[in-house]
Each structure stands twice: as structure tokens, then as C-alpha cells.
């Protein structure tokens, strides 16, 4: 089947999508955007988190066809081409040491970006609640919480790095 | 090139507690390296961090090749059955299916293994565990491959599975592997007197369930058929050279026709030591002469790798009235499942570390691992030491209670220290700061914690059950518990453990450049950062890069046993030193001065004996590159003798302690971990930020094992192969970990390092079990602790 949607600000057409495919499979296999990860395909791990019309969803739980006409934002949309051209949440993950194997990282970054755009100064309890759908097996989460605190602080005092993504929305 | 050497890390404050008294003064200066930006001791950034946050890092499940096929595996639904027939005709006739292969199609050896070649590439005749591979399929798209796998008709004659390891080794059970009596290994350690008595005796039986590594990046990879008839394999693995040996044997190829490159690894924790899809995808690629990609689903992943051995442990501790250990008797029974994997080494560790980091003059230790029809078990973070830590720590608490002593005081009274003797007779030559670690966690500040018992005064999200709103504080009880543990770093028992590094100093477009090439697996732990830091420290003449890991360089050994910073770090350091020596030779020749007294300064200049600058730019010395490849070995170890288990089996020991504070809803049996304090001796903090991440992550594995993680195996069948039913800690389950880092230094190790990855997973679980006991008064003899154990426990 054919699906037309907006991904990271561009209108794209995915042709020959298997009708049973999820949005995650379509992004990864048909649209060549493998940044969103598949670690369970059951909505349990959050590795596939993307924004659909501004809402955080597990792309593995959305049918590819349901994305018709929708606006999708993936981790690839938070940064630019250049090596150092990363979004503020991405930079915070780098600075805080929130990345180990990194498999959970794109999903967490989408979830944190979404959280901070709604709640610029979340308490730890709120952050934990908001990120409880994202699994990380490597970090024990503390450095990810540090990344959230750091990104929130930088947004608050205006020191967030220039970004092509989240901070400017 | 990416500047990956920034050091302005936003780390939390870094504490190093000074050595408390003389005998523990660093045997090796812990900070020999001053001020090389991005060098050893700094929180240098990960070189792979930017691609990882941008979603550009190529994991093994992200690979793509022109014309590639997709593989799928047919697996046994039974734990034990005879294969009567396999009918592949329907599957083969399906549109888009390019190959369906069975055991007869394996070109070389039909079995493989890390320790014994006993695991079939594809089962024939019998299957011995639920999920065993029986056939493989390649098709034009993943969905067709899956459907074709479903269309392979295997007819089985079910057999009675042997699921109880005690029965398996009783002599009454049929043998799963001929001539073994279903005993994979029986480790006997006899230390001191065997018939001693003591005035105070405590006994206990303890049990640990089957934990899964549950890395997030599933088993996956891509194989390209080579023009020479060989294969190019891109895979997430922990030890590519041992993979290569096994793959080559099974394919009937010489090793040099099996070329392996590390693809991006989404976590490992032991689960990638054994082969998964390597041989299967290679067979399909050779058969079809097309690239083949295989990616396991989460469900398949639970069947695609070994797990942590479940354990049943019987302990008897004898002590004096004053609390000095007189003897310990231990029997550990491990369920190794259907095939050997690394069971024999796990049993060795479970035996050697079974009494914990304590001095005890007499010990009788039996560590037995059995074959059963349960899933195969093998390596997981902590490797044998995790199981027994539950037992030895519970026993110390029980003994303390019987003696009316404080549990930390009792531990300190018996704590091992430098010069202590292991049950194997091995003398612990290097610092063993067990007392200091226990004191550090005991004295760690208590965080401000929610007030128990006052209704509605706190955020319910801080209570057991959290937002599930299962309590407002009534029936919530607080407890505090301690655990300490240790294990070996590096491979033991006489294994020839080495790593290889090739270091090249050459002239790049913008000046000298150092490149490091090794075959060690970066699995997330940050080894690439450490190697880069070492290169910068030892050769501060230009940027350092770490090349992709592949088999074009010698073996680095496994990314396991907390060994890579020691071993591959040591190899990189050694090769860098030889490159530096050659550079100084060239400088002496170039300027025409004596070589003696020349050195390479931290600012990249070459200085003479009087510290004057001889050369401020080494570029002109590099008209030809300097390249050194060498193997690095640690001190030799020795086997344990089979009757008494005596021998210097280990290279290095690593220690950690934890204090856990928990709240327990005693009515519902729900536990919340409020605080974890830990202390660990790391020898040298190579990269403080990464080190903290290892300790926090390792502690989370211990929290999971204590409270939620268990593969449910019923009648040999795995009942919960999903993240819906196999639970790992979320951010709601993990408290902040406060830590004390000691850098006592091992003089035999590069920079004095001590392996850091595993110790946090060893002492965290028993500390939580102790805290739950303290809160509830329930014995808690099994982990993971189930709500029923608390509510209906004695
Ligand atoms: S892959 Fe979508 S939630 Fe796990
Ligand atoms: S960094 Fe490995 S799963 Fe989060």
C-alpha cells in the first residue's frame, strides 16, 4: 500500500508498504529512518517513541496506515546534518553520560523532548512518571535523569545550544 | 573528524575516600597522569555518543545490503522430544522463499560450543530445550520468512523432560549427554580441616531464579557471501575471535575465510558470548549466494541466548561465641540447562566465591552444575558470584542475629584483607578493602526519605505501589540491609587470557594522528572511550581514533569478566609505549643526540634530560608511520586441583558493598527501594562519568534480580518471553545510587585498574533481600522476592 505523511517537516510517500506493517517498520524499512529502534514491538520498551501530531506514541503500536496524513517527528528530526549539530536534549544526554549502548536513547530523547515542551521544569517524580514507559538496561536511569535536569536548566536560562529540533518548536 | 575529547563533563561531584590507614595506601600511584586533555582519569566523551543520540549509529539490527534476504528460525515448541521427521516441502514452494535448511545442510561440524562442542547448529534426532533451533529459512522479505518458518512441519515424539536438576544428577534420570551422569561439572574445594565443630552454628537454604540479560538490542546481524567462498559477518557479539573459530568449524571453512566485523551492539551482559544467528545466517548466505540479514524479535531473543543459572544453595556456618568464623560448608547446585555453554566456568566461580569475601580457616565447598531440559544457562554479569552472594550474605545476617551482633560488625570482624587466603589456598596479594567498603556504606548519609505511617502527608508516588495508589502509608514498613561481594576479574583457572592491540602513529593531513585497532567489543560499557583516553595519555601528539573492531587484528578476548579495561586497555597502553619508544629513537637519530633521557612530554613535545625542548613537532619523524601490534597477557593463573580445588586460579579480585533502604507494603508484599548506597574499589577511575554509569547500571541489575526478574520455566517451557511478562526495572523502580569510589590500585594492572562492571551486580541483590527481611521479619530465602513470599512468609 501507499502512505503519504509528513516526517520531520517533509511530506513523504511510502510506496509498497506491507499492509500489516507498523509505523515503526515503515519508518525503518520503507522510509530509511532507522533511528527509532525496535526492542519489543509490543509497546513495552519505548525504544520506538516518536511524536505523532505532537503526541508521544510507540511507533510499533501504530499501524502504518494510521499515519496517513499525520505529522511524524522522529529522532532524526531533532538534529542537523553536521557532526556537532545536535538538539539540546541530545546534547544533554551526551554531557550527562546518559548514553551507554544507546539502543534506548532515541526513544528516551523523544520522550524527554516531549516532556520538556509541556513541563519545562519537571520535578523528579514527574520526570520518572513521564519516562516510565521507556526501558534502559544499561544506565540504571540516573544519568538519564541528570540529562533531563540539565536540559531543563539550560532551556530555563537560555543556554540551550542552537538546535534544529525540539527547542525551537 | 569528531572532537570527542571534550572534558567539561557535568559529572556529579566525585568522591574518592582516602585510604584509611597505611596498609591500604595505594600500592601504585593512582594518578600518574597529569593534564592530557581527554586522557586517562578524565570524563572524556564517548566517541560514539553523537551518532547514538542522532539515531545514526548502525546497530546490528539496522544493517542493509543490496539484494539482501531475510532469515528466520524454526524452533522447538517442546523441551525434550525426538524429531520424527521434518517436512520442508511446503515452505520451499512458497513464493519468495529462497532456502530452507536443516541439520543435514550444515557444511561442517554439526555441533559447537564455548567449552564443549555439544550444541547442535540445527537439531537432528532430538531437541533438548524449548526454543532449540531446528531449521532455518531465507526469503525475500521478513514476513515471508516468518510464514515459511511456520510452514516447516516438524513431527515430534515428546519425551519426559528432565526439569529438576537434583533429579537430573541423582543417577535415576536418563542421561541427556552420554557418559556425564548429567553432571556438567562438580567443583570440590577442601580448605583446612574438614571435621571441625563450632559452638555457634547457623544453616540455611537459599534459591535464586533464572535471570535474563534482557539487553535492548536483539540478536541480529548480516552475512555477505565472499567471492572466495568465505563469509563476511557483521554482528553484535562479545568475542568475535571465538565466534570465528566456531563458525569456521561449522561451515567447514578455514578461519581466514570467516571475517567478522562488530556491528553496533545494543547491550550484552553475557548474553552475546555464545553464538546466536552467526552460523545460521552464514549457511543461508552461502547457500543462496546473497546477503542475509537475521533479526530476532523480543520473544525469539528470550530463546536466542543463555540465561543466568538458577541456583539452590545449602549453607552451614560455624563460628565462635565472639563471632569468628570457624568453618563454612556449602553445596551449590546450578541448573545449566540443555547444553554446556560456559557452565563449567560459572560453577568454578560459584565455588571459589561461595563463602564471600571473608576469612575462614576451614571450608567444604561443592559446586555442581547439571544438565536438564531447561533453557541453557551461561554467562551473565557477575557470573557465578551473584548466586552465592545471596547465600553467604543471608548467612552472615543469620549468624549476626544468633550472636546478637550488628550485621556490619560481624562482617567486618571476618572481612578478608590484603594477605588473606582464599579457600583455594590462593593468597590475596593486592588490596582487599572489605572492611573499608562496609564502613563506607554503613556511614553513607541517609537521604531524606518519605515518612512512613502518616496518611496523606506525602506524594503517594513515593510509596510502594506508587501511582497504583495501593497504599497511603498504612502497613508500610521500612528496612535497611547490607551486602558485600567479590569476584575475579579476567578469565581464570589457567586460561591463556590475552588481548591484542595495533597502534599506528602516522602523519595525517593536520599533523600526527594515533589510530588504535583491536577486536574488543564495545557493548555500551565505553571501552572505545577508554582506549582513546589511553592513546591520548601515552601518545599526546595528536588526536586518537579507535578503528572499527574486526578480525583483521588479533583476538582481544571477550568483553566479559570485567576484563576489557585491564586487558585491551593494557594492550593499547603497551603498544603505545612501544610506539613512543620508537618515536624517541627516531628523534634521537634525527637530531643526532643520545637516546638516553629523552621523553615525550604531555604537551606533545620531545624533551631532553634537562627538560629542554628537543623537538616541538614530531610530524617530521613520521615520513613512515610507526606501527606496533602486540599481545598483552595478565599474570598466569592455574587450574584448581580436582579433589581439593587448590590453586592460584585468579588474576585479580574486585569488591563492592551495598546498603539498601526499602519500604515494604506488608499487606500486599510490594517493595520499593528508596535508597542504595554503594562503595567499590576500582583501582583507578579511568573515566569517572562512565564508571558511575557502570555502577548505577550494575546496581539496577541487582535490583531487578532481587524484586522482579525471573524467567518462568514450567515443565521445561518458558512462560514469559516478553517485556510484558519478564519485568526489568523502570525509572520508577530505581533509586538514586550514592557511591563511594576507592582507588587503591593493583600494582600488576595497567594504571592500577580493577575491573568495575560486575561487582555492583553482586552485592546489590543480597542487600535488598536483607532490607526486606529487616522490614518484615520474614526469612526471605529466595530471589526474586515475590509478593506471596512476603505476605505468606513465616
Ligand atoms: S519497540 Fe515499540 S515499545 Fe518497544
Ligand atoms: S543505554 Fe543501553 S539500553 Fe539504555
XYZ file of C-alpha atoms in Angstrom, chain A residues 136-138, chain B residues 210-217 219 238 266-274 298 301-309 341-342 346 376-383 697 700-701 709-711 723 726-729:
54
model
C 17.017 1.239 29.626
C 19.053 -1.809 30.566
C 22.457 -0.147 30.791
C 16.610 -17.617 36.343
C 17.535 -14.061 35.353
C 17.781 -12.806 31.792
C 20.278 -10.289 30.479
C 17.441 -8.542 28.650
C 19.637 -6.272 26.576
C 17.537 -3.986 24.413
C 19.181 -4.598 21.032
C 20.352 -10.696 18.438
C 31.157 -10.108 22.783
C 22.679 -2.854 21.991
C 23.922 -4.198 25.329
C 25.332 -7.638 26.101
C 25.769 -8.553 29.811
C 26.939 -12.069 28.931
C 24.163 -12.961 26.512
C 26.301 -12.480 23.414
C 29.130 -14.800 24.400
C 27.520 -17.819 22.781
C 11.960 -9.843 21.515
C 15.568 -13.215 21.864
C 14.423 -14.897 25.075
C 15.102 -18.223 23.322
C 18.142 -16.969 21.428
C 20.622 -16.667 24.287
C 21.617 -18.321 27.550
C 20.412 -17.029 30.921
C 21.794 -16.724 34.418
C 21.929 -20.131 36.132
C 27.778 -23.010 27.240
C 30.083 -21.564 29.940
C 30.303 -20.477 36.230
C 20.723 -23.380 28.542
C 22.373 -21.087 31.036
C 25.727 -19.406 30.770
C 27.296 -16.009 31.181
C 25.608 -13.097 32.854
C 27.145 -10.134 34.662
C 28.541 -11.449 37.936
C 28.960 -14.994 36.591
C 23.577 0.132 35.727
C 19.889 -1.839 38.620
C 20.500 -5.430 37.508
C 13.284 -10.535 37.135
C 12.682 -14.218 36.569
C 12.233 -16.381 33.531
C 8.787 -7.460 28.280
C 9.532 -10.500 32.120
C 9.935 -7.278 34.069
C 13.094 -5.231 34.299
C 13.416 -2.122 36.461
